[in-house]
Coordinates of N, CA, C and O in Angstrom, one line a residue:
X64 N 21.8 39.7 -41.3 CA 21.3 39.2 -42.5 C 21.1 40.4 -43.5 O 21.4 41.5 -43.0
X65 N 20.6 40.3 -44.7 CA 20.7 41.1 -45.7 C 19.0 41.5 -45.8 O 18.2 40.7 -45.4
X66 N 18.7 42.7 -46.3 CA 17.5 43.0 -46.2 C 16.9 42.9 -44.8 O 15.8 42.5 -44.6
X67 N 17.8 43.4 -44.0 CA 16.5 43.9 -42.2 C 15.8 44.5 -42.8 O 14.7 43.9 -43.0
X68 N 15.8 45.4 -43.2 CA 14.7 46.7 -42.9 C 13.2 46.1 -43.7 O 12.1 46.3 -43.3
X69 N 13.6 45.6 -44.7 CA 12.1 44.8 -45.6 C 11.7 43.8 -45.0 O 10.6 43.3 -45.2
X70 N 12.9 43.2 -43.9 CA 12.1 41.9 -43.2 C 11.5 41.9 -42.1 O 10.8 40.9 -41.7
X71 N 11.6 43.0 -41.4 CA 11.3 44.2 -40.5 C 10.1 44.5 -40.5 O 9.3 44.1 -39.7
X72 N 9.9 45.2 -41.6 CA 8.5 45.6 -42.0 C 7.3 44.5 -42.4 O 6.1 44.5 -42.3
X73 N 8.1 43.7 -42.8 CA 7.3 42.0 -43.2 C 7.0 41.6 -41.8 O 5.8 41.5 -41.5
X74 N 7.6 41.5 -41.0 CA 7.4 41.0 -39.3 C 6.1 41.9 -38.8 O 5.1 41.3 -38.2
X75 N 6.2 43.2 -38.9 CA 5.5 44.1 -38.4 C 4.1 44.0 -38.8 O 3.1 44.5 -38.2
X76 N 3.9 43.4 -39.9 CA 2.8 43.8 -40.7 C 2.0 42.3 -40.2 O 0.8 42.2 -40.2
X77 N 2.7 41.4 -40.0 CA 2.7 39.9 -39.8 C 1.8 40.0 -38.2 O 0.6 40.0 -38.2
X78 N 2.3 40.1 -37.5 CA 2.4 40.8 -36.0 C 1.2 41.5 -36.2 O 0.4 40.9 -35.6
X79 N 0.7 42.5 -36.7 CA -0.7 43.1 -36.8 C -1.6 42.6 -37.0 O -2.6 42.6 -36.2
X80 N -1.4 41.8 -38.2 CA -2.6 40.6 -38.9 C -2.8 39.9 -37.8 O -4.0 39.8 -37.4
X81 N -1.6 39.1 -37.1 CA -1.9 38.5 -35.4 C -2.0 39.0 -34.5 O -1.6 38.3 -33.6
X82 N -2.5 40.2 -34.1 CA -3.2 40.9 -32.8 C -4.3 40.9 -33.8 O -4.8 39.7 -33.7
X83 N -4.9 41.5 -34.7 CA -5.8 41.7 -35.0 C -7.3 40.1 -35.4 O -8.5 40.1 -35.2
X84 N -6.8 39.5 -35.8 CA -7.4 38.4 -35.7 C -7.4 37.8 -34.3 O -8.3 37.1 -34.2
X85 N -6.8 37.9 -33.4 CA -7.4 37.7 -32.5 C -7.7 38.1 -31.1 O -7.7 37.5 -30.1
X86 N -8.1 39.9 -31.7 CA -8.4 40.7 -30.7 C -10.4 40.4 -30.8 O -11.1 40.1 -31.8
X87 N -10.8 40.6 -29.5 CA -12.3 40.4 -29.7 C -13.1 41.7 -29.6 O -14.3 41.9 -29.9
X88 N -12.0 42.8 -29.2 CA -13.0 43.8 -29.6 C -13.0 44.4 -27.8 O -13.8 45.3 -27.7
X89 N -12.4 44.0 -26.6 CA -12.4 44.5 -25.6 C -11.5 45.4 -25.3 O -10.3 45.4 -25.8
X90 N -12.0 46.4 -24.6 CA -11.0 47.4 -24.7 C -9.9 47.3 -23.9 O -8.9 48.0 -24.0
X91 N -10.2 46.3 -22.6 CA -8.8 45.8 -21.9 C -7.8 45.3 -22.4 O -6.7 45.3 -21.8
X92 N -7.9 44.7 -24.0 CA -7.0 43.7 -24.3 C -6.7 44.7 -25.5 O -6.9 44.3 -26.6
X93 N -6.0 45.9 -25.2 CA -5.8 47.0 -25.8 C -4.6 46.7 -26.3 O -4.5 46.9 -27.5
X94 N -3.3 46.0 -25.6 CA -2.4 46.1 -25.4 C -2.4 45.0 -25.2 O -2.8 44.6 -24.2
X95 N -1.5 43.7 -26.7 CA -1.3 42.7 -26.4 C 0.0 42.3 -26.8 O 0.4 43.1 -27.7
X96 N 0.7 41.5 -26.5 CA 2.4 40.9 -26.4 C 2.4 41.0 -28.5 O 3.4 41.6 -29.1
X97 N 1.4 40.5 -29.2 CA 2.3 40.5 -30.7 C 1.8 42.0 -31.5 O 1.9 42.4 -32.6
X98 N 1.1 42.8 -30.3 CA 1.2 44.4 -30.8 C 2.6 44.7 -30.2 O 3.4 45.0 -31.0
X99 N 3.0 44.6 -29.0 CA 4.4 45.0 -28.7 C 5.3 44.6 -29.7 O 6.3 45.3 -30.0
X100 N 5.1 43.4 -30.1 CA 6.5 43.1 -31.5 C 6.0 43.7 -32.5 O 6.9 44.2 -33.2
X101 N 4.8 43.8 -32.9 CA 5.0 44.5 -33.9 C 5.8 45.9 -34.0 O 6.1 46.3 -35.1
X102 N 6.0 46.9 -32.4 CA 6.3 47.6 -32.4 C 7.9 48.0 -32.4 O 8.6 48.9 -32.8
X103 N 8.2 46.8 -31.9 CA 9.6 46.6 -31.7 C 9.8 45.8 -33.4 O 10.9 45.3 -33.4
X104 N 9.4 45.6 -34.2 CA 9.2 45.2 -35.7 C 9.9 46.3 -36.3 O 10.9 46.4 -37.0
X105 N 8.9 47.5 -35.9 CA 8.8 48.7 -36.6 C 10.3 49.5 -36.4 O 11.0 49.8 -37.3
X106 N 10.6 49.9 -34.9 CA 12.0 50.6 -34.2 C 13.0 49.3 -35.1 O 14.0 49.8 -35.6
X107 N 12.9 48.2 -35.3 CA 14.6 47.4 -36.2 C 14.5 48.2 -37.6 O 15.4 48.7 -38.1
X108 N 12.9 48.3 -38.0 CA 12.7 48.5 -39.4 C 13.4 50.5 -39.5 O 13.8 51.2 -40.5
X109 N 13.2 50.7 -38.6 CA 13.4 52.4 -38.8 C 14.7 52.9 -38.2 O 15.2 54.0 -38.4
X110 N 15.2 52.0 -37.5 CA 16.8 52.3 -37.1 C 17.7 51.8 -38.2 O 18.8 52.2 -38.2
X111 N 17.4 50.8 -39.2 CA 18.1 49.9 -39.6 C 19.0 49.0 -39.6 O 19.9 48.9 -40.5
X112 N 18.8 48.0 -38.5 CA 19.8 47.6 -37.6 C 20.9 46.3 -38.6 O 21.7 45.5 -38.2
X113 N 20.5 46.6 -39.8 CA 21.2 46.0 -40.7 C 22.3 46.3 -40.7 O 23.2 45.4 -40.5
X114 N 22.6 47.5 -40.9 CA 24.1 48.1 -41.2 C 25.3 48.2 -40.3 O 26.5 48.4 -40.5
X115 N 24.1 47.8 -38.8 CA 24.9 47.4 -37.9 C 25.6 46.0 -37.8 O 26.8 45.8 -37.9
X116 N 25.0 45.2 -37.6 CA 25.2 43.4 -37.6 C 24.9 42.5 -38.7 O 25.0 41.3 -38.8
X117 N 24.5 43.5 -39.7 CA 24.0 42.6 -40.9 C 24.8 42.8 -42.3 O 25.8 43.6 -42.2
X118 N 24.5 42.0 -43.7 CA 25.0 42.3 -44.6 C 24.7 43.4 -45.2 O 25.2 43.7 -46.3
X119 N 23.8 44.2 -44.6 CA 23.1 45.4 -45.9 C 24.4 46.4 -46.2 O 24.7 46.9 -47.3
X120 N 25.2 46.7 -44.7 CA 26.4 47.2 -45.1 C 27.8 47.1 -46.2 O 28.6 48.0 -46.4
X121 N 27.7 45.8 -46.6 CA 28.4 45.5 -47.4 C 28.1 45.3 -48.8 O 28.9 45.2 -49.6
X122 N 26.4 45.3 -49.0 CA 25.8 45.0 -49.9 C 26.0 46.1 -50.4 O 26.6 46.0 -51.5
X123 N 25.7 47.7 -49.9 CA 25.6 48.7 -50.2 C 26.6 49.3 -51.0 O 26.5 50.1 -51.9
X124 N 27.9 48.6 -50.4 CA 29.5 49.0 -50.9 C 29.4 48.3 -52.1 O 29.6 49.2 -52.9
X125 N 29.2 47.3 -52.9 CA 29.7 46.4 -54.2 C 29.2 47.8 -55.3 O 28.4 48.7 -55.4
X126 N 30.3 47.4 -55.8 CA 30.6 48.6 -57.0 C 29.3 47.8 -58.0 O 28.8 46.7 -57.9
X127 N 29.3 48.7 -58.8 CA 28.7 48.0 -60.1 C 28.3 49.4 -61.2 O 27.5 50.3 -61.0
X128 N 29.1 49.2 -62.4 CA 29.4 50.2 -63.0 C 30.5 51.4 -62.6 O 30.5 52.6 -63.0
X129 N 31.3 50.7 -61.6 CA 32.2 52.0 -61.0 C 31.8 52.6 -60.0 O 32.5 53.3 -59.3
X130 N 30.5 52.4 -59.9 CA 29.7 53.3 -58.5 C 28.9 52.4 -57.7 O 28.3 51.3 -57.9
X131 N 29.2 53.1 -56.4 CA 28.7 51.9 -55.1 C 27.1 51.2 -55.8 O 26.6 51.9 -56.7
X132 N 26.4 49.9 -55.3 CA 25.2 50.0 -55.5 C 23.8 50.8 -55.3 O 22.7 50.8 -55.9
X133 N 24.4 51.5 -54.0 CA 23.0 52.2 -53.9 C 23.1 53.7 -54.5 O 22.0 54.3 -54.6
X134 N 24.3 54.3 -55.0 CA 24.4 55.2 -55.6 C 24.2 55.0 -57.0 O 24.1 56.1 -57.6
X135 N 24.1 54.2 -57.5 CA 23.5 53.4 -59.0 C 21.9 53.2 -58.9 O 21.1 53.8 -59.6
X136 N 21.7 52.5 -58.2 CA 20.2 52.3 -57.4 C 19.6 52.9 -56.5 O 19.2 52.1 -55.6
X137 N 19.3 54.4 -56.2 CA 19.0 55.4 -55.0 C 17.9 54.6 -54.0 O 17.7 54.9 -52.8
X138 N 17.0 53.5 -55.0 CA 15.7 53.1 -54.3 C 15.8 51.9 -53.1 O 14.8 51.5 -52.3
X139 N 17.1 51.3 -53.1 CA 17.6 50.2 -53.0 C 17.8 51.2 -50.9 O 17.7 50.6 -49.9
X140 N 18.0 52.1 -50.9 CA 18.2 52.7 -49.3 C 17.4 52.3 -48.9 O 17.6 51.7 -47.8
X141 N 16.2 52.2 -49.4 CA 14.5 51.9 -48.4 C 14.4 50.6 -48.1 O 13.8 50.2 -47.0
X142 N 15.1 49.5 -49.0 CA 15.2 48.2 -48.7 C 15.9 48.0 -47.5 O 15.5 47.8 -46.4
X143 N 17.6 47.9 -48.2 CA 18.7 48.1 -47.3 C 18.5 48.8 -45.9 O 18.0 49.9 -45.6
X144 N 19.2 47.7 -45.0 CA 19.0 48.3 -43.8 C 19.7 49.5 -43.3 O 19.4 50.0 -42.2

């Protein structure tokens, strides 16, 4: 898909809000299954596994003004996976 890495970080952040709401505050339940996705959220979001299987790689290439997009748009890397 296009935009991993921002949807990545959308998941991760998502995934927090839900351990956190329904952590009670014990310290056994330190370590729970939607903190592990959040974590594995974060490694799609920082590897960018868009460029691998997704469109971000192709997105990146469309010319526009003669120059690739993200070399037109430098800010557009942080999106792009």
């Amino acid at each position: 898909g296009a935009f991993v890495r921002l949807a990545a970080l959308g998941g991760a952040a998502q995934m927090l809000l839900f351990y956190l709401g329904g952590w009670a505050g014990d310290a056994l339940a330190l370590f729970d299954s939607t903190l592990v996705y959040a974590v594995v959220f974060l490694t799609v979001a920082a590897f960018g596994a868009g460029r691998i299987l997704g469109l971000d790689a192709y997105i990146e290439r469309i010319e526009v003004g003669g120059r690739a997009l993200t070399e037109r748009f430098p800010k557009l890397r942080y999106v792009l996976g």
